[in-house]
Coordinates of C-alpha atoms and ligand atoms in Angstrom, one line a residue:
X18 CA 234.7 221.0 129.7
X19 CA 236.9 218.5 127.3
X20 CA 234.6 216.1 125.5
X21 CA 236.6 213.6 127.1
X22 CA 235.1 214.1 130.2
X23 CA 231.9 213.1 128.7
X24 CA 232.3 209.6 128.4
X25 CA 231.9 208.6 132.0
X26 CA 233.5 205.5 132.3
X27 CA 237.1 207.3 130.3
X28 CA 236.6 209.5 133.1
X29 CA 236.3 206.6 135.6
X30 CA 239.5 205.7 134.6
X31 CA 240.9 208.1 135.2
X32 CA 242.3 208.5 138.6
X33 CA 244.3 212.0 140.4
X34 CA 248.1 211.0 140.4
X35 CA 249.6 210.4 143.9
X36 CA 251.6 213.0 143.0
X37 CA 253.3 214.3 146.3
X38 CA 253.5 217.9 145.9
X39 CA 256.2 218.8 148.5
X40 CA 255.9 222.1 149.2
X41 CA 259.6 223.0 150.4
X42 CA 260.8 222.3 146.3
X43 CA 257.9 224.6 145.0
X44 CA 259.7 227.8 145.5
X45 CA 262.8 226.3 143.5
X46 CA 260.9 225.1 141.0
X47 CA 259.4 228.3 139.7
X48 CA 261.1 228.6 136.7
X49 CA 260.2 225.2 134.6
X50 CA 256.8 224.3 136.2
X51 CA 254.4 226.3 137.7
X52 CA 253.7 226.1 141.5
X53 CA 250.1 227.5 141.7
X54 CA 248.9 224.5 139.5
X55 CA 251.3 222.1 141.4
X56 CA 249.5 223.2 144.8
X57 CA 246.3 223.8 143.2
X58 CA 246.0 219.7 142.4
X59 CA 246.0 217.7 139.4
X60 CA 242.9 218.4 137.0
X61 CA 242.3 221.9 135.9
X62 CA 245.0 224.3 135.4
X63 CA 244.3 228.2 136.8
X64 CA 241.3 230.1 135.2
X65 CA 242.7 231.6 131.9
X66 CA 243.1 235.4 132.9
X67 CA 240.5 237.8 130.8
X68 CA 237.7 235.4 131.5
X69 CA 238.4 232.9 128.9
X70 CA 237.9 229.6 128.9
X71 CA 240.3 227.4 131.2
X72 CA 242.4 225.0 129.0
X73 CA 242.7 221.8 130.5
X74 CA 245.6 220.7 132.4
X75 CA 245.6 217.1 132.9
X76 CA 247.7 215.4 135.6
X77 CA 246.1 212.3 135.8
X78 CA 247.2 208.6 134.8
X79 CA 244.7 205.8 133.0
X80 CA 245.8 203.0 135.9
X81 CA 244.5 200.1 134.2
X82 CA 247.8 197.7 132.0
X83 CA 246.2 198.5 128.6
X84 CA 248.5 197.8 125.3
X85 CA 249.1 200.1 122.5
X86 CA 246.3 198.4 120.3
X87 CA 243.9 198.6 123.1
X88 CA 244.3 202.3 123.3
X89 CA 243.9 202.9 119.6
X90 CA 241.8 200.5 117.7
X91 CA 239.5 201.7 115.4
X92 CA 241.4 205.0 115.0
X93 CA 244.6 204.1 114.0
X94 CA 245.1 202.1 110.6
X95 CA 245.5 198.0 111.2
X96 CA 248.3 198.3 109.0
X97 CA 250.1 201.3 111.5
X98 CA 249.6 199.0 114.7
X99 CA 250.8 196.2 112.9
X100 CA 254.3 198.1 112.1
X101 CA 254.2 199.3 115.4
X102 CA 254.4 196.2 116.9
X103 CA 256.5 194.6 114.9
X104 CA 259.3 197.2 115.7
X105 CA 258.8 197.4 118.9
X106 CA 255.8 199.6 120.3
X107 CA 253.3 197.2 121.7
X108 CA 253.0 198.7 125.1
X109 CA 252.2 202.7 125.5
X110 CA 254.4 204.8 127.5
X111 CA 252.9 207.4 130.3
X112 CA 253.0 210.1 128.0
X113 CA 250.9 208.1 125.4
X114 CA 248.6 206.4 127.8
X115 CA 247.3 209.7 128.6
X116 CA 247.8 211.7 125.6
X117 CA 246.5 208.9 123.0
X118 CA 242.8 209.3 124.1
X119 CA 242.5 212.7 124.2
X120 CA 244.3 213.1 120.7
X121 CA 242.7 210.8 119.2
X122 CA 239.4 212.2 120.5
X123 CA 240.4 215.4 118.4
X124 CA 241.3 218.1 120.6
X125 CA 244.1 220.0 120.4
X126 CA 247.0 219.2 123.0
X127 CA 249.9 220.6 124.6
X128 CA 252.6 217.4 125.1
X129 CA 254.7 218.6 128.0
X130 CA 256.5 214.8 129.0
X131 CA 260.3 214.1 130.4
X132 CA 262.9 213.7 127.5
X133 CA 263.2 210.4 125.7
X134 CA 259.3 209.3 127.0
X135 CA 258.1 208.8 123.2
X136 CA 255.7 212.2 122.6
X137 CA 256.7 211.3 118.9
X138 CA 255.2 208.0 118.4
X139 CA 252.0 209.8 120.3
X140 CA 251.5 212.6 117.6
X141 CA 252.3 210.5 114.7
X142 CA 249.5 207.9 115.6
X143 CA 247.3 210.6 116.0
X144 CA 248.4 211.7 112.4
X145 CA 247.9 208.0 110.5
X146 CA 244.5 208.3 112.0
X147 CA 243.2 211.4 110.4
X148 CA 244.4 211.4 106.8
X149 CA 243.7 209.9 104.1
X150 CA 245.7 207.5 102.1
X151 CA 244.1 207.8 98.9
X152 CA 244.2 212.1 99.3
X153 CA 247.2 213.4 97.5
X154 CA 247.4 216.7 99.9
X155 CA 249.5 218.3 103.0
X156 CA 247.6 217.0 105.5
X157 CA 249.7 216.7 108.1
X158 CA 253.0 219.3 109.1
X159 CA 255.6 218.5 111.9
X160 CA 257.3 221.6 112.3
X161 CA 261.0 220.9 114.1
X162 CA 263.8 222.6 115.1
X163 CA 266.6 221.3 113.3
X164 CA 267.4 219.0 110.2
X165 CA 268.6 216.1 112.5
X166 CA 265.6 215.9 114.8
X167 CA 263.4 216.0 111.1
X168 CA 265.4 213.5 109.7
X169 CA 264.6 211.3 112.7
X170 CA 261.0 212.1 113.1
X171 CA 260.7 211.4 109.1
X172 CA 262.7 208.1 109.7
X173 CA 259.9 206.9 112.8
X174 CA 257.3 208.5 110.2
X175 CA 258.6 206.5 107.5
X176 CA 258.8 203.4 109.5
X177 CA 255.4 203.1 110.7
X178 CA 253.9 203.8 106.8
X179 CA 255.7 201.0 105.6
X180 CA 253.8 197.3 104.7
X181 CA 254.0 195.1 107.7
X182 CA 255.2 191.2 107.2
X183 CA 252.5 189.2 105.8
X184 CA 249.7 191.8 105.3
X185 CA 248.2 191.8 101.9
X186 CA 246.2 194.7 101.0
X187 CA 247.6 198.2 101.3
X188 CA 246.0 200.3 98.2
X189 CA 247.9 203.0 98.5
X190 CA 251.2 204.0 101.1
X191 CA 251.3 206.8 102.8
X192 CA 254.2 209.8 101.0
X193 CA 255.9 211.5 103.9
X194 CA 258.5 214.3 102.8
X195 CA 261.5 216.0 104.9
X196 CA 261.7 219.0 103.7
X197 CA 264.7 220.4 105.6
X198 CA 267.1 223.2 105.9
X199 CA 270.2 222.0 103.0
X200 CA 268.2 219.7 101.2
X201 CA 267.4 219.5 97.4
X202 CA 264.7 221.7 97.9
X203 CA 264.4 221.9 94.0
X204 CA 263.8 218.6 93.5
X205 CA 261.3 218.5 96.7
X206 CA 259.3 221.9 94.8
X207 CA 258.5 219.6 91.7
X208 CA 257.6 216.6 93.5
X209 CA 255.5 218.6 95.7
X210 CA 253.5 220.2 92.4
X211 CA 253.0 216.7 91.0
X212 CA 251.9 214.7 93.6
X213 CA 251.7 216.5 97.1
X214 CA 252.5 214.2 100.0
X215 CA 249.9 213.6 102.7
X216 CA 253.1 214.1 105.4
X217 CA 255.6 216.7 105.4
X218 CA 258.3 217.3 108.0
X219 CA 259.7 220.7 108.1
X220 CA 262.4 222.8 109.7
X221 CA 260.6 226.2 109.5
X222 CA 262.9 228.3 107.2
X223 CA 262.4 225.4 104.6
X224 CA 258.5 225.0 105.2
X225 CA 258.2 228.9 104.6
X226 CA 260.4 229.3 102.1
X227 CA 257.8 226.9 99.7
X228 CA 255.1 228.4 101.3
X229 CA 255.7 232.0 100.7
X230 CA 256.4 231.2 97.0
X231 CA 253.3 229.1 96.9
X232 CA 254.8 225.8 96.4
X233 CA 252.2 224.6 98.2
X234 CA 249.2 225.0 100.1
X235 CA 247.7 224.2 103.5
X236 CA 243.8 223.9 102.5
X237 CA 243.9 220.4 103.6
X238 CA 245.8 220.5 106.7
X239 CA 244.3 218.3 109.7
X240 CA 247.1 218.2 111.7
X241 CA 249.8 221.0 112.6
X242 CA 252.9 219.4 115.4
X243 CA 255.4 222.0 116.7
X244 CA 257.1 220.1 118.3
X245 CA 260.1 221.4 120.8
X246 CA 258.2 224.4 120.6
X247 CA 259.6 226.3 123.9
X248 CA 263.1 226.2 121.8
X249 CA 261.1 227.2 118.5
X250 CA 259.2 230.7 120.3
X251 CA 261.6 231.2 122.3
X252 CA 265.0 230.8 121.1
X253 CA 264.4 230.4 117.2
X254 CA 264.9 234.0 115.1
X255 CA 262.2 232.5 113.3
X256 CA 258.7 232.6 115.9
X257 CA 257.4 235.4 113.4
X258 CA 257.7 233.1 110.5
X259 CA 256.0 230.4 113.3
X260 CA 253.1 232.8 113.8
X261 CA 251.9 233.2 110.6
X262 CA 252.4 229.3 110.0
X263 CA 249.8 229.6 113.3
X264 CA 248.0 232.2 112.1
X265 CA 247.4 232.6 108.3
X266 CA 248.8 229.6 106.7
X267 CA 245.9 227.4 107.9
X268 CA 243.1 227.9 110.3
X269 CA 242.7 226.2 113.8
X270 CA 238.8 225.4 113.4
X271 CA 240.2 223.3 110.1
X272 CA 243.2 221.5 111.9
X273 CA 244.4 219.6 115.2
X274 CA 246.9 221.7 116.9
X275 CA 249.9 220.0 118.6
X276 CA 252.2 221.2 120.9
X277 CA 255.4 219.2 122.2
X278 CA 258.3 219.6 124.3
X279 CA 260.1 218.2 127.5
X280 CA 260.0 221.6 128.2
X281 CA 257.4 224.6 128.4
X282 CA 258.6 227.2 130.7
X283 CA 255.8 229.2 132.8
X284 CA 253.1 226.2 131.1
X285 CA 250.4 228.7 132.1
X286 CA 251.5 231.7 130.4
X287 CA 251.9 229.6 127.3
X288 CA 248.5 227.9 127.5
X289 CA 246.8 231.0 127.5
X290 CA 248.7 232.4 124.7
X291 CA 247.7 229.5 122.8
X292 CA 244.0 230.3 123.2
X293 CA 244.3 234.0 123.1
X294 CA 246.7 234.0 120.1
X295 CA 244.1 231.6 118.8
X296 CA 247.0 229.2 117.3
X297 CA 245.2 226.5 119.4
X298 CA 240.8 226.1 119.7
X299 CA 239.8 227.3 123.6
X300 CA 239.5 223.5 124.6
X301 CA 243.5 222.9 124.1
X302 CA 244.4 219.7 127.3
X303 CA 247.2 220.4 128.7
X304 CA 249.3 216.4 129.1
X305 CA 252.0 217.0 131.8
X306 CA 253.5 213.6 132.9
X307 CA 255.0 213.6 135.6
X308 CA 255.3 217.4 136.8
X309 CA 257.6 217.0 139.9
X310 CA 260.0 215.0 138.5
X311 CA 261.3 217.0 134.7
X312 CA 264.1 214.4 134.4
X313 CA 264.3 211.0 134.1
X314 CA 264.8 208.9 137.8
X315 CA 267.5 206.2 136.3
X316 CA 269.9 209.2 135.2
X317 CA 272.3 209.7 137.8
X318 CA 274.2 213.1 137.8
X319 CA 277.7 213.7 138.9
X320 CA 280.1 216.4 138.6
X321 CA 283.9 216.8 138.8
X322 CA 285.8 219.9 139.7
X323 CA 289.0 220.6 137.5
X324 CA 290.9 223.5 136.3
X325 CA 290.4 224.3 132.7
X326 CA 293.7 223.0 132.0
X327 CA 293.0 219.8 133.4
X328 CA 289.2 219.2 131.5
X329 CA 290.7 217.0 128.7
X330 CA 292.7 214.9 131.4
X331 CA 289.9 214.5 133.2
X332 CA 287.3 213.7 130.5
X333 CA 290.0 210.8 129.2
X334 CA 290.3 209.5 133.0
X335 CA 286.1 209.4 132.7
X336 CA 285.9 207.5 129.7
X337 CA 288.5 204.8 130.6
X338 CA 286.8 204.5 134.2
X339 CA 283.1 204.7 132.6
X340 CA 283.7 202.9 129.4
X341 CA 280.3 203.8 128.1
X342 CA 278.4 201.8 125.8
X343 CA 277.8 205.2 123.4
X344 CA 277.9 208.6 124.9
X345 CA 277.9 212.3 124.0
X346 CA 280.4 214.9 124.9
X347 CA 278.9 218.1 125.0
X348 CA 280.8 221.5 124.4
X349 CA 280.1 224.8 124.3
X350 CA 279.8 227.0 121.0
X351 CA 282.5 229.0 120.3
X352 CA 282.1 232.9 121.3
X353 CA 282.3 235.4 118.0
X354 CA 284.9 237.0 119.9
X355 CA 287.5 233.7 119.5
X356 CA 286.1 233.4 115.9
X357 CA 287.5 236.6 115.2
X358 CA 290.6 236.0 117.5
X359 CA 291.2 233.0 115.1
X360 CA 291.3 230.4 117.4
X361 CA 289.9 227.0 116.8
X362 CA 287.0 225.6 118.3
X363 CA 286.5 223.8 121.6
X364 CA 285.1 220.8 119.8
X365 CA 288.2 220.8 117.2
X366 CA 289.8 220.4 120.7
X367 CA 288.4 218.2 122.1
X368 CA 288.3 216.0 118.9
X369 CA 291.7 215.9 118.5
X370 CA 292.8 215.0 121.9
X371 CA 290.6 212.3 121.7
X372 CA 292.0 210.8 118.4
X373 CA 295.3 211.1 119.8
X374 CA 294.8 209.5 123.2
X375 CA 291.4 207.5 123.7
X376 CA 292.8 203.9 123.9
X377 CA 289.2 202.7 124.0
X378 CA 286.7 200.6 121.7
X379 CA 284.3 203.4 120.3
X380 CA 285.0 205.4 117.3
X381 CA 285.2 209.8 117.6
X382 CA 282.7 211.8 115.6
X383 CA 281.6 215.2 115.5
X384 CA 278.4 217.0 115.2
X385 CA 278.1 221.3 115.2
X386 CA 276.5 223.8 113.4
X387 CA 279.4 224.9 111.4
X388 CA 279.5 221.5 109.4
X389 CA 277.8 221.4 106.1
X390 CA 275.0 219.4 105.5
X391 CA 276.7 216.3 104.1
X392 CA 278.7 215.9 106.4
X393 CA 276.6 216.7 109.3
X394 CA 274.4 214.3 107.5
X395 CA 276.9 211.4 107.2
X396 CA 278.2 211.8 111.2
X397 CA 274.8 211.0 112.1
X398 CA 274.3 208.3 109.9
X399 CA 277.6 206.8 111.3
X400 CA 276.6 207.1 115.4
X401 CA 273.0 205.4 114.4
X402 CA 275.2 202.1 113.5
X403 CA 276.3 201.6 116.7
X404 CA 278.0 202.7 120.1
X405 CA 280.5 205.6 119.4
X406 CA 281.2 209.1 120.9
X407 CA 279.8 211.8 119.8
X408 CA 281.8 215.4 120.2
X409 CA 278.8 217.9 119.8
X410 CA 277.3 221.2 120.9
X411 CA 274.0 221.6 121.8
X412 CA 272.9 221.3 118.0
X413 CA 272.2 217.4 119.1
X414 CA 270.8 218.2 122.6
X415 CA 267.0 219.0 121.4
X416 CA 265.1 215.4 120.0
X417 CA 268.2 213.7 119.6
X418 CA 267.6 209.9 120.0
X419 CA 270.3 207.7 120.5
X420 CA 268.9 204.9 122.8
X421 CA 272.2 203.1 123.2
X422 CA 273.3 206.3 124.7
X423 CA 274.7 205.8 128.1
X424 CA 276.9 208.7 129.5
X425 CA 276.4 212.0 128.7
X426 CA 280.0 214.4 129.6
X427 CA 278.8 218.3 129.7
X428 CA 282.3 219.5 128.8
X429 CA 281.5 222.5 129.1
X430 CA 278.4 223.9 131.3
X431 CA 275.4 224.4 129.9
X432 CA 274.1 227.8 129.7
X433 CA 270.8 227.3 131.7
X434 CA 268.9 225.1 133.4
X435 CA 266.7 223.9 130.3
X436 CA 269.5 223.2 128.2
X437 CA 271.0 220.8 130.9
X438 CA 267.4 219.2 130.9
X439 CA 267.6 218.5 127.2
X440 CA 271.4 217.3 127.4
X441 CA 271.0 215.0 130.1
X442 CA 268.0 213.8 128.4
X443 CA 270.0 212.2 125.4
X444 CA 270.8 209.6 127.9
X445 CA 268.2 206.8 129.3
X446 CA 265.7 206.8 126.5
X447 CA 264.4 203.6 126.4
X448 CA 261.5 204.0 128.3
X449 CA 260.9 200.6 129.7
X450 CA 264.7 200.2 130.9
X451 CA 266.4 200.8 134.2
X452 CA 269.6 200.6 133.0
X453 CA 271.5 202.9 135.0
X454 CA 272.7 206.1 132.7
X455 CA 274.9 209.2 134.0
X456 CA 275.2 212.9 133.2
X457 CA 278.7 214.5 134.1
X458 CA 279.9 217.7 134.3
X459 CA 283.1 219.1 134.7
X460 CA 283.5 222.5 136.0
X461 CA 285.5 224.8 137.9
X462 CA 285.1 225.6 141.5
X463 CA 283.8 229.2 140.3
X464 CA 280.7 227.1 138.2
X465 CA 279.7 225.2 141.4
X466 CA 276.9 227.8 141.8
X467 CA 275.7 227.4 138.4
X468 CA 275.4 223.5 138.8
X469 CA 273.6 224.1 142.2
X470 CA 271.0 226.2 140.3
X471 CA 270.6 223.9 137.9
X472 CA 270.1 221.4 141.0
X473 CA 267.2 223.8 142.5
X474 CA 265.5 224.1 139.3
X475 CA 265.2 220.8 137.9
X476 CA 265.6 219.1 141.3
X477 CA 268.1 216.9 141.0
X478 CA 271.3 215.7 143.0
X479 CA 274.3 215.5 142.1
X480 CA 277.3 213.7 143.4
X481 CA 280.9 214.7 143.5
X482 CA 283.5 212.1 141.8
X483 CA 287.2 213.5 142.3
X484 CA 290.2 213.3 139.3
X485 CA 292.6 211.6 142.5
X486 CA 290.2 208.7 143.2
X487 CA 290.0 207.6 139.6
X488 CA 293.3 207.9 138.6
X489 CA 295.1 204.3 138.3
Ligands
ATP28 N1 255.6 202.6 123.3 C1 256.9 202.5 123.2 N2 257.5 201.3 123.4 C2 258.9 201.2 123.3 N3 259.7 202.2 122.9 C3 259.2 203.4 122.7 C4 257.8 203.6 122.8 N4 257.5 204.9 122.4 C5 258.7 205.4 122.2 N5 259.7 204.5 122.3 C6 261.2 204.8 122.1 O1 261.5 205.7 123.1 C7 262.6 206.6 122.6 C8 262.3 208.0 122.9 O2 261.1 208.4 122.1 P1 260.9 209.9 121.5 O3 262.1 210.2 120.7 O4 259.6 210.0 121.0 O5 261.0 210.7 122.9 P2 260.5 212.3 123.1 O6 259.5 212.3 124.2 O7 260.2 212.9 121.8 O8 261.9 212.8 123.7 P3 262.6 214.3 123.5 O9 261.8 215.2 124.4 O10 263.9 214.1 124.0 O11 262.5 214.7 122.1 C9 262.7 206.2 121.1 O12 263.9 205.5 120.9 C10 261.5 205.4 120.8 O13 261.7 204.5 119.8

């Protein structure tokens, strides 16, 4: 049993969530979550198959209103709580009341928490409290999924290392290094010769890249985060590369494994894969926040049926009647087959209809694949200054946070049911707000279906707004 459990008054705390399993949704639900372990209760997941030891699922909330600073005292650095309350983070969210202990207690974890409910700030205190500051050596990897989500991680890293207001003695700062798919990985192979950081933030082609020519090594690793890791084994041509990082790089007796994602299709499967594939020790926990409810409850969800003809009419009627604060238009990738055909993008579309016709306040960017890295670099810098829309395809739907986010416009339908999680999760990420956010899609009456399964699946409603009623 976790070690957790062996402090009897954490365990006193800790209470079975009132979770209200309704049975009629479990069939539905398959897909995402796993119904044996929904009707099965909230402490243990399912014996492992094989006989080996159960990983711990925990489904249970720490009820008492304990702050930030409470939760990790004498773990975490003064210096790192101070930072984090002066930007900001004095209370914990759900996802790092629960987690917090039990990372910080030093077992490995799987972090499976609705989009935008701050699993980042939860692994990187666990990281400030493990290394050393005075070590100059890897100590801690964040493996991510794209450049922009490891240029914001390395920004929250960054932030938290720095010298808070009025405190004196800091002997040494922490180095944290984004070492990212595009960047001067030259420069970034001498620096890490001469003085290794104790952080590094890593897409995975870079990371292997400088590990395969042994740029670097991981003898000192204490704490490996993969974090969106359903997208990174399951949809990344790179999981073999992500293995051996598991598996041969550095050794999970050394190191704190951490898994994140909003995400983790078939949970089960995956934690005994972990333990069997040994990329985690056989206690991993299993944190799962909130298990019935995959999306946050202050995002509404609407949907509008148009022709294809009509989308870009339609989108401009939603933006004048909406006028969002900030939002995200979502379209699809364009197929090989209209590459070849030479015909230009949706998102060159979309773009410039919008620059021709939106009348309103925010300014048009774009964000895709098929930028280069300066430029994909500099739209992101200019949608972090303020409220703007964003043109993107799902290259900004994984991590993404843009608080000031309020609408989200799937321009195109999402492919599956996960990807419309992790769209509609751009939107209402400030966890201790209400304010009301929406998700819409427009679709034709032939993608109705689709939406509904989307419905079934992540258990959502959604409500239908029609073109006529918004039209002046
Ligand atoms: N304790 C806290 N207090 C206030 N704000 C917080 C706290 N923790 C996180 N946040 C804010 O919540 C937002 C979402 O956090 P974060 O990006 O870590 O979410 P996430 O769970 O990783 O989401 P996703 O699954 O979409 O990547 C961020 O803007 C972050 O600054």
């Amino acid at each position: 049993m976790a070690s957790f459990f062996a402090n009897p008054s954490a365990a006193a705390a800790l209470m079975p969530s009132p979770v209200n399993p309704d049975l009629s949704l479990i069939p539905r639900f398959s897909r995402l979550h796993d119904p044996i372990s929904i009707l099965r209760g909230f402490s243990c997941s399912p014996p492992l198959p094989c006989g080996l030891p159960s990983a711990l699922s925990r489904r249970v909330t720490l009820r008492s209103a304990v702050s930030l600073r409470d939760i990790c005292q004498g773990c975490v650095p003064e210096h790192v709580l101070m930072r984090a309350e002066e930007v900001g983070y004095k209370m914990p969210t759900d996802v790092q009341r629960e987690s917090l202990p039990v990372l910080l207690s030093g077992q490995d974890c799987v972090l499976h928490a609705q989009t935008g409910s701050g699993k980042t700030l939860a692994y990187l205190l666990l990281i400030f409290s493990v290394i050393s500051f005075q070590r100059s050596a890897v100590q801690a990897l964040i493996v991510v999924p794209t450049r922009e989500l490891g240029m914001q991680v390395t920004k929250v890293a960054r932030m938290l290392a720095a010298k808070p207001m009025g405190f004196e003695v800091m002997q040494k700062s922490c180095t944290i290094m984004a070492l990212l798919d595009g960047g001067l990985l030259k420069r970034h192979k001498s620096w890490l010769k001469a003085e290794p950081p104790q952080v590094v933030v890593a897409t995975i082609g870079s990371l292997c890249q400088m590990l395969d020519r042994h740029v670097f090594n991981l003898e000192a690793l204490r704490v490996l985060v993969i974090d969106e890791v359903d997208f990174m084994f399951y949809s990344s041509k790179q999981v073999h590369t992500l293995r051996k990082l598991l598996n041969s790089y550095s050794s999970i007796e050394n190191r704190q494994t951490v898994f994140a994602s909003a995400s983790i299709p078939q949970h089960n499967r995956f934690l005994y894969d972990c333990v069997q594939q040994k990329w985690t020790k056989n206690n991993v926990v299993h944190i799962h926040v909130n298990p019935v409810e995959p999306m946050p409850s202050h995002v509404h969800h609407k949907f509008m049926i148009c022709g294809k003809r009509e989308r870009l009419h339609a989108l401009l009627v939603l933006l004048q009647k909406d006028a969002p604060k900030s939002g995200i238009i979502f379209v699809g990738e364009q197929s090989e087959k209209s590459k070849k055909a030479g015909k230009p993008p949706s998102t060159t579309l979309v773009i410039d209809f919008l620059k021709a016709s939106y009348s309103g306040c925010l300014e048009v960017f774009l964000l895709e694949a098929d930028m280069n890295f300066n430029a994909r670099a500099s739209s992101l810098s200019d949608v972090r200054q303020g409220g703007c829309l964003l043109v993107a395809t799902d290259l900004a739907s994984r991590g993404f946070d843009l608080p000031q986010t309020t609408h989200i416009y799937n321009f195109d339908l999402p492919r599956t049911a996960v990807d419309y999680l992790h769209r509609a999760g751009r939107t209402g990420r400030m966890p201790f707000s209400k304010e009301i956010c929406s998700v819409t899609s427009l679709i034709t009456h032939d993608e109705r279906f689709v939406l509904r399964r989307f419905e079934n699946e992540l258990m959502f409603q959604c409500e239908e707004v029609c073109l006529e009623s918004l039209a002046p």
